[in-house]
Amino acid sequence: MAAWAERLAGVRGVLLDISGVLYDSGAGGGAAIPGSVEAVARLKRSPLKVRFCTNESQKPRAELVGLLQRLGFDISEGEVTAPAPATCQILKERGLRPHLLIHDGVRSEFDHIDTSNPNCVVIADAGEGFSYQNMNKAFQVLMELENPVLISLGKGRYYKETSGLMLDVGAYMKALEYACGVEAEVVGKPSPEFFKSALQAIGVEAHEAIMIGDDIVGDVGGAQRCGMRALQVRTGKYSPRYP
């Protein structure tokens, strides 16, 4: 206990991943990970500031929060940092008109974005939408641009649903990078800007925060590169066989 107290000395804020830490998505809305509802409640009762930091890109933030509330979590939409709203802000600020390679479930987040005559591609976890036809169309859009811009909502390799491990957006992002000779701009973990926006929302400096997640690369590694402490849980995608 003394070792843990030393490691956590000075911590004022906690960033919590959602998928694989609070719940596993899947049929029927998924299932809460045992003990996670109670753990969030204890954090909320503590003096620590709590922020939920997710790469979820198959459903709107409001829908995700509603699902978590039905599972028993004390969470509100304003407490969640998610990539789709952040991406929309970037598109508006830079005058970008995206070709969207995204899941139908999250398309409503982009309802107010001009998608005519695309000058960039936005890719997210499209699930079954990652067909050859759809990937090739995104490839064609990028190749026709003089200055191609590829924006990816996260760069995860895989995640866990109740039915098992699922391939994530990172694999498809890398395919477009390779084919088009471009480097994607990542909005979401492990992007430093994404972590910084979550920290700013709770008014905590990086050295005062700890990130808790199941992804050793996106959650733990990304947080540590920003100057935070990080903890990998042994739920979700965690496996002693895979990094």
PDB file of C-alpha atoms in Angstrom:
ATOM      1  CA  MET A   1       0.000   0.000   0.000  1.00  0.00           C
ATOM      2  CA  ALA A   2       2.867   2.340   0.780  1.00  0.00           C
ATOM      3  CA  ALA A   3       4.279   1.814  -2.721  1.00  0.00           C
ATOM      4  CA  TRP A   4       0.925   2.704  -4.284  1.00  0.00           C
ATOM      5  CA  ALA A   5       0.594   5.788  -2.104  1.00  0.00           C
ATOM      6  CA  GLU A   6       4.003   6.947  -3.326  1.00  0.00           C
ATOM      7  CA  ARG A   7       3.130   6.292  -6.985  1.00  0.00           C
ATOM      8  CA  LEU A   8      -0.117   8.222  -6.704  1.00  0.00           C
ATOM      9  CA  ALA A   9       1.235  11.128  -4.675  1.00  0.00           C
ATOM     10  CA  GLY A  10       0.093  14.459  -6.089  1.00  0.00           C
ATOM     11  CA  VAL A  11      -2.630  12.981  -8.311  1.00  0.00           C
ATOM     12  CA  ARG A  12      -5.609  15.348  -8.581  1.00  0.00           C
ATOM     13  CA  GLY A  13      -7.365  13.993 -11.647  1.00  0.00           C
ATOM     14  CA  VAL A  14      -8.246  10.680 -13.279  1.00  0.00           C
ATOM     15  CA  LEU A  15      -8.869  10.047 -16.972  1.00  0.00           C
ATOM     16  CA  LEU A  16     -10.907   6.887 -17.544  1.00  0.00           C
ATOM     17  CA  ASP A  17     -11.116   4.962 -20.792  1.00  0.00           C
ATOM     18  CA  ILE A  18     -14.590   3.543 -21.409  1.00  0.00           C
ATOM     19  CA  SER A  19     -14.533   0.493 -23.702  1.00  0.00           C
ATOM     20  CA  GLY A  20     -12.704  -2.351 -21.979  1.00  0.00           C
ATOM     21  CA  VAL A  21     -12.486  -0.450 -18.701  1.00  0.00           C
ATOM     22  CA  LEU A  22     -16.091   0.372 -17.818  1.00  0.00           C
ATOM     23  CA  TYR A  23     -17.890  -1.990 -20.168  1.00  0.00           C
ATOM     24  CA  ASP A  24     -17.506  -4.339 -23.140  1.00  0.00           C
ATOM     25  CA  SER A  25     -19.686  -3.351 -26.095  1.00  0.00           C
ATOM     26  CA  GLY A  26     -21.705  -5.944 -27.961  1.00  0.00           C
ATOM     27  CA  ALA A  27     -25.150  -7.324 -28.664  1.00  0.00           C
ATOM     28  CA  GLY A  28     -27.906  -5.802 -26.572  1.00  0.00           C
ATOM     29  CA  GLY A  29     -25.724  -2.823 -25.662  1.00  0.00           C
ATOM     30  CA  GLY A  30     -22.911  -4.799 -24.069  1.00  0.00           C
ATOM     31  CA  ALA A  31     -22.190  -5.440 -20.411  1.00  0.00           C
ATOM     32  CA  ALA A  32     -20.594  -3.546 -17.538  1.00  0.00           C
ATOM     33  CA  ILE A  33     -17.271  -4.982 -16.376  1.00  0.00           C
ATOM     34  CA  PRO A  34     -17.705  -6.386 -12.845  1.00  0.00           C
ATOM     35  CA  GLY A  35     -16.872  -3.756 -10.216  1.00  0.00           C
ATOM     36  CA  SER A  36     -16.640  -0.866 -12.666  1.00  0.00           C
ATOM     37  CA  VAL A  37     -19.926   0.846 -11.692  1.00  0.00           C
ATOM     38  CA  GLU A  38     -18.878   0.827  -8.041  1.00  0.00           C
ATOM     39  CA  ALA A  39     -15.347   2.004  -8.888  1.00  0.00           C
ATOM     40  CA  VAL A  40     -16.659   5.040 -10.776  1.00  0.00           C
ATOM     41  CA  ALA A  41     -19.022   5.854  -7.909  1.00  0.00           C
ATOM     42  CA  ARG A  42     -16.116   5.750  -5.431  1.00  0.00           C
ATOM     43  CA  LEU A  43     -14.024   8.028  -7.642  1.00  0.00           C
ATOM     44  CA  LYS A  44     -16.918  10.473  -7.909  1.00  0.00           C
ATOM     45  CA  ARG A  45     -17.184  10.562  -4.093  1.00  0.00           C
ATOM     46  CA  SER A  46     -13.458  11.253  -3.729  1.00  0.00           C
ATOM     47  CA  PRO A  47     -11.749  14.658  -4.043  1.00  0.00           C
ATOM     48  CA  LEU A  48     -10.345  13.582  -7.430  1.00  0.00           C
ATOM     49  CA  LYS A  49     -11.551  15.168 -10.648  1.00  0.00           C
ATOM     50  CA  VAL A  50     -12.807  12.589 -13.139  1.00  0.00           C
ATOM     51  CA  ARG A  51     -12.957  12.759 -16.934  1.00  0.00           C
ATOM     52  CA  PHE A  52     -13.985   9.991 -19.334  1.00  0.00           C
ATOM     53  CA  CYS A  53     -11.714   9.791 -22.382  1.00  0.00           C
ATOM     54  CA  THR A  54     -12.841   7.519 -25.220  1.00  0.00           C
ATOM     55  CA  ASN A  55     -12.072   6.712 -28.848  1.00  0.00           C
ATOM     56  CA  GLU A  56     -15.628   5.444 -29.382  1.00  0.00           C
ATOM     57  CA  SER A  57     -16.583   6.210 -32.988  1.00  0.00           C
ATOM     58  CA  GLN A  58     -19.490   3.869 -33.732  1.00  0.00           C
ATOM     59  CA  LYS A  59     -22.115   5.792 -31.783  1.00  0.00           C
ATOM     60  CA  PRO A  60     -22.731   9.450 -30.859  1.00  0.00           C
ATOM     61  CA  ARG A  61     -21.513  10.662 -27.492  1.00  0.00           C
ATOM     62  CA  ALA A  62     -25.083  11.154 -26.228  1.00  0.00           C
ATOM     63  CA  GLU A  63     -26.019   7.573 -27.160  1.00  0.00           C
ATOM     64  CA  LEU A  64     -22.894   6.187 -25.482  1.00  0.00           C
ATOM     65  CA  VAL A  65     -23.629   8.109 -22.288  1.00  0.00           C
ATOM     66  CA  GLY A  66     -27.255   6.936 -22.307  1.00  0.00           C
ATOM     67  CA  LEU A  67     -26.089   3.329 -22.628  1.00  0.00           C
ATOM     68  CA  LEU A  68     -23.663   3.716 -19.726  1.00  0.00           C
ATOM     69  CA  GLN A  69     -26.328   5.338 -17.570  1.00  0.00           C
ATOM     70  CA  ARG A  70     -28.641   2.374 -18.205  1.00  0.00           C
ATOM     71  CA  LEU A  71     -25.819   0.084 -17.083  1.00  0.00           C
ATOM     72  CA  GLY A  72     -25.717   2.008 -13.791  1.00  0.00           C
ATOM     73  CA  PHE A  73     -22.839   4.463 -14.294  1.00  0.00           C
ATOM     74  CA  ASP A  74     -22.845   7.979 -12.854  1.00  0.00           C
ATOM     75  CA  ILE A  75     -21.841   9.818 -16.027  1.00  0.00           C
ATOM     76  CA  SER A  76     -23.035  12.792 -18.069  1.00  0.00           C
ATOM     77  CA  GLU A  77     -22.350  13.838 -21.654  1.00  0.00           C
ATOM     78  CA  GLY A  78     -20.400  16.885 -20.504  1.00  0.00           C
ATOM     79  CA  GLU A  79     -17.873  14.645 -18.721  1.00  0.00           C
ATOM     80  CA  VAL A  80     -16.850  12.761 -21.873  1.00  0.00           C
ATOM     81  CA  THR A  81     -14.054  13.667 -24.294  1.00  0.00           C
ATOM     82  CA  ALA A  82     -14.761  11.879 -27.585  1.00  0.00           C
ATOM     83  CA  PRO A  83     -13.208  12.139 -31.072  1.00  0.00           C
ATOM     84  CA  ALA A  84     -16.266  12.876 -33.252  1.00  0.00           C
ATOM     85  CA  PRO A  85     -17.138  16.276 -31.695  1.00  0.00           C
ATOM     86  CA  ALA A  86     -13.446  17.217 -31.664  1.00  0.00           C
ATOM     87  CA  THR A  87     -13.135  16.267 -35.344  1.00  0.00           C
ATOM     88  CA  CYS A  88     -16.153  18.384 -36.295  1.00  0.00           C
ATOM     89  CA  GLN A  89     -14.546  21.374 -34.601  1.00  0.00           C
ATOM     90  CA  ILE A  90     -11.329  20.856 -36.550  1.00  0.00           C
ATOM     91  CA  LEU A  91     -13.211  20.536 -39.851  1.00  0.00           C
ATOM     92  CA  LYS A  92     -15.054  23.809 -39.253  1.00  0.00           C
ATOM     93  CA  GLU A  93     -11.937  25.696 -38.146  1.00  0.00           C
ATOM     94  CA  ARG A  94      -9.931  24.603 -41.192  1.00  0.00           C
ATOM     95  CA  GLY A  95     -12.683  24.770 -43.795  1.00  0.00           C
ATOM     96  CA  LEU A  96     -12.402  21.066 -44.550  1.00  0.00           C
ATOM     97  CA  ARG A  97     -15.148  19.171 -46.373  1.00  0.00           C
ATOM     98  CA  PRO A  98     -14.782  15.486 -45.605  1.00  0.00           C
ATOM     99  CA  HIS A  99     -15.474  12.308 -47.468  1.00  0.00           C
ATOM    100  CA  LEU A 100     -16.738  10.220 -44.543  1.00  0.00           C
ATOM    101  CA  LEU A 101     -15.669   6.607 -44.097  1.00  0.00           C
ATOM    102  CA  ILE A 102     -17.471   6.112 -40.792  1.00  0.00           C
ATOM    103  CA  HIS A 103     -20.061   3.940 -39.052  1.00  0.00           C
ATOM    104  CA  ASP A 104     -23.682   4.837 -39.823  1.00  0.00           C
ATOM    105  CA  GLY A 105     -24.280   5.041 -36.071  1.00  0.00           C
ATOM    106  CA  VAL A 106     -22.062   8.112 -35.681  1.00  0.00           C
ATOM    107  CA  ARG A 107     -23.014   9.858 -38.931  1.00  0.00           C
ATOM    108  CA  SER A 108     -25.451  12.172 -37.122  1.00  0.00           C
ATOM    109  CA  GLU A 109     -22.476  13.841 -35.391  1.00  0.00           C
ATOM    110  CA  PHE A 110     -21.503  15.217 -38.832  1.00  0.00           C
ATOM    111  CA  ASP A 111     -24.970  16.414 -39.884  1.00  0.00           C
ATOM    112  CA  HIS A 112     -23.891  20.078 -39.831  1.00  0.00           C
ATOM    113  CA  ILE A 113     -20.647  19.497 -41.724  1.00  0.00           C
ATOM    114  CA  ASP A 114     -20.407  20.350 -45.446  1.00  0.00           C
ATOM    115  CA  THR A 115     -19.451  17.145 -47.285  1.00  0.00           C
ATOM    116  CA  SER A 116     -19.797  18.488 -50.863  1.00  0.00           C
ATOM    117  CA  ASN A 117     -16.727  18.370 -53.114  1.00  0.00           C
ATOM    118  CA  PRO A 118     -14.528  16.709 -50.439  1.00  0.00           C
ATOM    119  CA  ASN A 119     -11.027  18.054 -49.752  1.00  0.00           C
ATOM    120  CA  CYS A 120     -10.152  15.503 -47.064  1.00  0.00           C
ATOM    121  CA  VAL A 121     -11.074  12.035 -45.803  1.00  0.00           C
ATOM    122  CA  VAL A 122     -12.300  11.265 -42.288  1.00  0.00           C
ATOM    123  CA  ILE A 123     -12.020   7.643 -41.223  1.00  0.00           C
ATOM    124  CA  ALA A 124     -13.449   6.070 -38.080  1.00  0.00           C
ATOM    125  CA  ASP A 125     -14.381   2.588 -36.877  1.00  0.00           C
ATOM    126  CA  ALA A 126     -16.787   1.829 -39.714  1.00  0.00           C
ATOM    127  CA  GLY A 127     -17.234  -1.833 -38.783  1.00  0.00           C
ATOM    128  CA  GLU A 128     -18.913  -3.654 -41.672  1.00  0.00           C
ATOM    129  CA  GLY A 129     -18.576  -0.433 -43.665  1.00  0.00           C
ATOM    130  CA  PHE A 130     -14.901  -1.240 -44.273  1.00  0.00           C
ATOM    131  CA  SER A 131     -15.645  -2.912 -47.620  1.00  0.00           C
ATOM    132  CA  TYR A 132     -13.240  -2.875 -50.560  1.00  0.00           C
ATOM    133  CA  GLN A 133     -15.572  -0.494 -52.385  1.00  0.00           C
ATOM    134  CA  ASN A 134     -15.652   2.001 -49.495  1.00  0.00           C
ATOM    135  CA  MET A 135     -11.926   1.804 -48.819  1.00  0.00           C
ATOM    136  CA  ASN A 136     -11.164   2.252 -52.497  1.00  0.00           C
ATOM    137  CA  LYS A 137     -13.427   5.308 -52.720  1.00  0.00           C
ATOM    138  CA  ALA A 138     -11.565   6.923 -49.803  1.00  0.00           C
ATOM    139  CA  PHE A 139      -8.286   6.045 -51.550  1.00  0.00           C
ATOM    140  CA  GLN A 140      -9.494   7.664 -54.785  1.00  0.00           C
ATOM    141  CA  VAL A 141     -10.557  10.863 -53.026  1.00  0.00           C
ATOM    142  CA  LEU A 142      -7.162  11.217 -51.369  1.00  0.00           C
ATOM    143  CA  MET A 143      -5.238  10.482 -54.576  1.00  0.00           C
ATOM    144  CA  GLU A 144      -7.165  13.182 -56.463  1.00  0.00           C
ATOM    145  CA  LEU A 145      -6.242  15.897 -53.946  1.00  0.00           C
ATOM    146  CA  GLU A 146      -3.211  18.106 -54.463  1.00  0.00           C
ATOM    147  CA  ASN A 147      -2.665  18.241 -50.690  1.00  0.00           C
ATOM    148  CA  PRO A 148      -4.363  15.128 -49.306  1.00  0.00           C
ATOM    149  CA  VAL A 149      -5.595  15.262 -45.714  1.00  0.00           C
ATOM    150  CA  LEU A 150      -6.518  12.068 -43.867  1.00  0.00           C
ATOM    151  CA  ILE A 151      -8.076  12.427 -40.404  1.00  0.00           C
ATOM    152  CA  SER A 152      -8.533   9.311 -38.273  1.00  0.00           C
ATOM    153  CA  LEU A 153     -10.711   9.071 -35.175  1.00  0.00           C
ATOM    154  CA  GLY A 154      -8.196   7.164 -33.095  1.00  0.00           C
ATOM    155  CA  LYS A 155      -5.640   4.635 -34.312  1.00  0.00           C
ATOM    156  CA  GLY A 156      -6.436   1.564 -32.218  1.00  0.00           C
ATOM    157  CA  ARG A 157      -5.419  -1.849 -33.484  1.00  0.00           C
ATOM    158  CA  TYR A 158      -8.268  -3.817 -31.943  1.00  0.00           C
ATOM    159  CA  TYR A 159     -10.777  -3.735 -29.110  1.00  0.00           C
ATOM    160  CA  LYS A 160     -12.923  -6.228 -27.227  1.00  0.00           C
ATOM    161  CA  GLU A 161     -16.643  -6.811 -27.529  1.00  0.00           C
ATOM    162  CA  THR A 162     -18.615  -9.385 -25.566  1.00  0.00           C
ATOM    163  CA  SER A 163     -18.229 -11.718 -28.578  1.00  0.00           C
ATOM    164  CA  GLY A 164     -14.434 -11.357 -28.789  1.00  0.00           C
ATOM    165  CA  LEU A 165     -11.689  -9.147 -30.224  1.00  0.00           C
ATOM    166  CA  MET A 166     -12.589  -6.800 -33.095  1.00  0.00           C
ATOM    167  CA  LEU A 167     -10.307  -5.145 -35.645  1.00  0.00           C
ATOM    168  CA  ASP A 168     -10.166  -1.366 -35.072  1.00  0.00           C
ATOM    169  CA  VAL A 169      -9.729   1.694 -37.290  1.00  0.00           C
ATOM    170  CA  GLY A 170      -5.926   1.768 -37.027  1.00  0.00           C
ATOM    171  CA  ALA A 171      -5.455  -1.116 -39.464  1.00  0.00           C
ATOM    172  CA  TYR A 172      -7.540   0.628 -42.145  1.00  0.00           C
ATOM    173  CA  MET A 173      -5.905   3.977 -41.445  1.00  0.00           C
ATOM    174  CA  LYS A 174      -2.489   2.383 -42.030  1.00  0.00           C
ATOM    175  CA  ALA A 175      -3.696   0.878 -45.324  1.00  0.00           C
ATOM    176  CA  LEU A 176      -4.681   4.329 -46.639  1.00  0.00           C
ATOM    177  CA  GLU A 177      -1.435   5.867 -45.357  1.00  0.00           C
ATOM    178  CA  TYR A 178       0.569   3.217 -47.212  1.00  0.00           C
ATOM    179  CA  ALA A 179      -1.438   3.367 -50.433  1.00  0.00           C
ATOM    180  CA  CYS A 180      -1.558   7.171 -50.629  1.00  0.00           C
ATOM    181  CA  GLY A 181       1.821   8.049 -49.145  1.00  0.00           C
ATOM    182  CA  VAL A 182       0.257  10.289 -46.493  1.00  0.00           C
ATOM    183  CA  GLU A 183       0.385  10.452 -42.711  1.00  0.00           C
ATOM    184  CA  ALA A 184      -2.957  10.580 -40.953  1.00  0.00           C
ATOM    185  CA  GLU A 185      -3.833  13.222 -38.396  1.00  0.00           C
ATOM    186  CA  VAL A 186      -5.161  11.343 -35.384  1.00  0.00           C
ATOM    187  CA  VAL A 187      -8.022  12.859 -33.375  1.00  0.00           C
ATOM    188  CA  GLY A 188      -8.333  10.704 -30.275  1.00  0.00           C
ATOM    189  CA  LYS A 189      -5.941   8.670 -28.196  1.00  0.00           C
ATOM    190  CA  PRO A 190      -2.926   8.591 -28.335  1.00  0.00           C
ATOM    191  CA  SER A 191      -2.877  12.136 -29.771  1.00  0.00           C
ATOM    192  CA  PRO A 192      -1.304  14.563 -27.266  1.00  0.00           C
ATOM    193  CA  GLU A 193      -3.851  17.249 -28.194  1.00  0.00           C
ATOM    194  CA  PHE A 194      -6.702  14.895 -27.317  1.00  0.00           C
ATOM    195  CA  PHE A 195      -5.277  14.159 -23.875  1.00  0.00           C
ATOM    196  CA  LYS A 196      -4.573  17.853 -23.315  1.00  0.00           C
ATOM    197  CA  SER A 197      -8.185  18.781 -24.107  1.00  0.00           C
ATOM    198  CA  ALA A 198      -9.404  16.243 -21.542  1.00  0.00           C
ATOM    199  CA  LEU A 199      -7.028  17.627 -18.908  1.00  0.00           C
ATOM    200  CA  GLN A 200      -8.066  21.202 -19.645  1.00  0.00           C
ATOM    201  CA  ALA A 201     -11.701  20.240 -19.139  1.00  0.00           C
ATOM    202  CA  ILE A 202     -10.989  19.315 -15.506  1.00  0.00           C
ATOM    203  CA  GLY A 203      -8.320  21.949 -14.863  1.00  0.00           C
ATOM    204  CA  VAL A 204      -5.534  19.506 -14.081  1.00  0.00           C
ATOM    205  CA  GLU A 205      -1.912  19.490 -15.270  1.00  0.00           C
ATOM    206  CA  ALA A 206      -0.454  16.359 -16.860  1.00  0.00           C
ATOM    207  CA  HIS A 207       1.839  15.592 -13.915  1.00  0.00           C
ATOM    208  CA  GLU A 208      -1.204  15.704 -11.622  1.00  0.00           C
ATOM    209  CA  ALA A 209      -3.222  13.129 -13.587  1.00  0.00           C
ATOM    210  CA  ILE A 210      -3.367   9.393 -14.147  1.00  0.00           C
ATOM    211  CA  MET A 211      -4.856   7.649 -17.186  1.00  0.00           C
ATOM    212  CA  ILE A 212      -6.577   4.289 -16.668  1.00  0.00           C
ATOM    213  CA  GLY A 213      -7.105   2.143 -19.750  1.00  0.00           C
ATOM    214  CA  ASP A 214      -6.841  -1.328 -21.280  1.00  0.00           C
ATOM    215  CA  ASP A 215      -4.695  -0.326 -24.281  1.00  0.00           C
ATOM    216  CA  ILE A 216      -0.957  -0.314 -23.535  1.00  0.00           C
ATOM    217  CA  VAL A 217      -0.255   1.778 -26.665  1.00  0.00           C
ATOM    218  CA  GLY A 218      -3.163   4.197 -26.998  1.00  0.00           C
ATOM    219  CA  ASP A 219      -4.046   4.684 -23.339  1.00  0.00           C
ATOM    220  CA  VAL A 220      -0.906   4.011 -21.311  1.00  0.00           C
ATOM    221  CA  GLY A 221       1.806   4.945 -23.814  1.00  0.00           C
ATOM    222  CA  GLY A 222      -0.061   7.990 -25.093  1.00  0.00           C
ATOM    223  CA  ALA A 223      -0.665   9.311 -21.590  1.00  0.00           C
ATOM    224  CA  GLN A 224       2.924   8.774 -20.499  1.00  0.00           C
ATOM    225  CA  ARG A 225       4.222  10.666 -23.530  1.00  0.00           C
ATOM    226  CA  CYS A 226       2.100  13.602 -22.368  1.00  0.00           C
ATOM    227  CA  GLY A 227       3.674  13.533 -18.909  1.00  0.00           C
ATOM    228  CA  MET A 228       0.884  11.686 -17.127  1.00  0.00           C
ATOM    229  CA  ARG A 229       1.037   8.583 -15.037  1.00  0.00           C
ATOM    230  CA  ALA A 230      -0.888   5.607 -16.420  1.00  0.00           C
ATOM    231  CA  LEU A 231      -2.344   2.303 -15.298  1.00  0.00           C
ATOM    232  CA  GLN A 232      -3.347  -0.635 -17.494  1.00  0.00           C
ATOM    233  CA  VAL A 233      -6.305  -2.664 -16.252  1.00  0.00           C
ATOM    234  CA  ARG A 234      -6.512  -6.401 -16.807  1.00  0.00           C
ATOM    235  CA  THR A 235      -9.918  -6.233 -18.466  1.00  0.00           C
ATOM    236  CA  GLY A 236     -11.102  -5.477 -21.991  1.00  0.00           C
ATOM    237  CA  LYS A 237      -8.478  -6.257 -24.614  1.00  0.00           C
ATOM    238  CA  TYR A 238      -5.753  -6.889 -22.016  1.00  0.00           C
ATOM    239  CA  SER A 239      -3.878 -10.146 -22.494  1.00  0.00           C
ATOM    240  CA  PRO A 240      -0.478 -11.201 -21.133  1.00  0.00           C
ATOM    241  CA  ARG A 241       0.262 -12.619 -24.625  1.00  0.00           C
ATOM    242  CA  TYR A 242      -0.249  -9.393 -26.579  1.00  0.00           C
ATOM    243  CA  PRO A 243       1.119  -5.865 -26.006  1.00  0.00           C
TER     244      PRO A 243
END
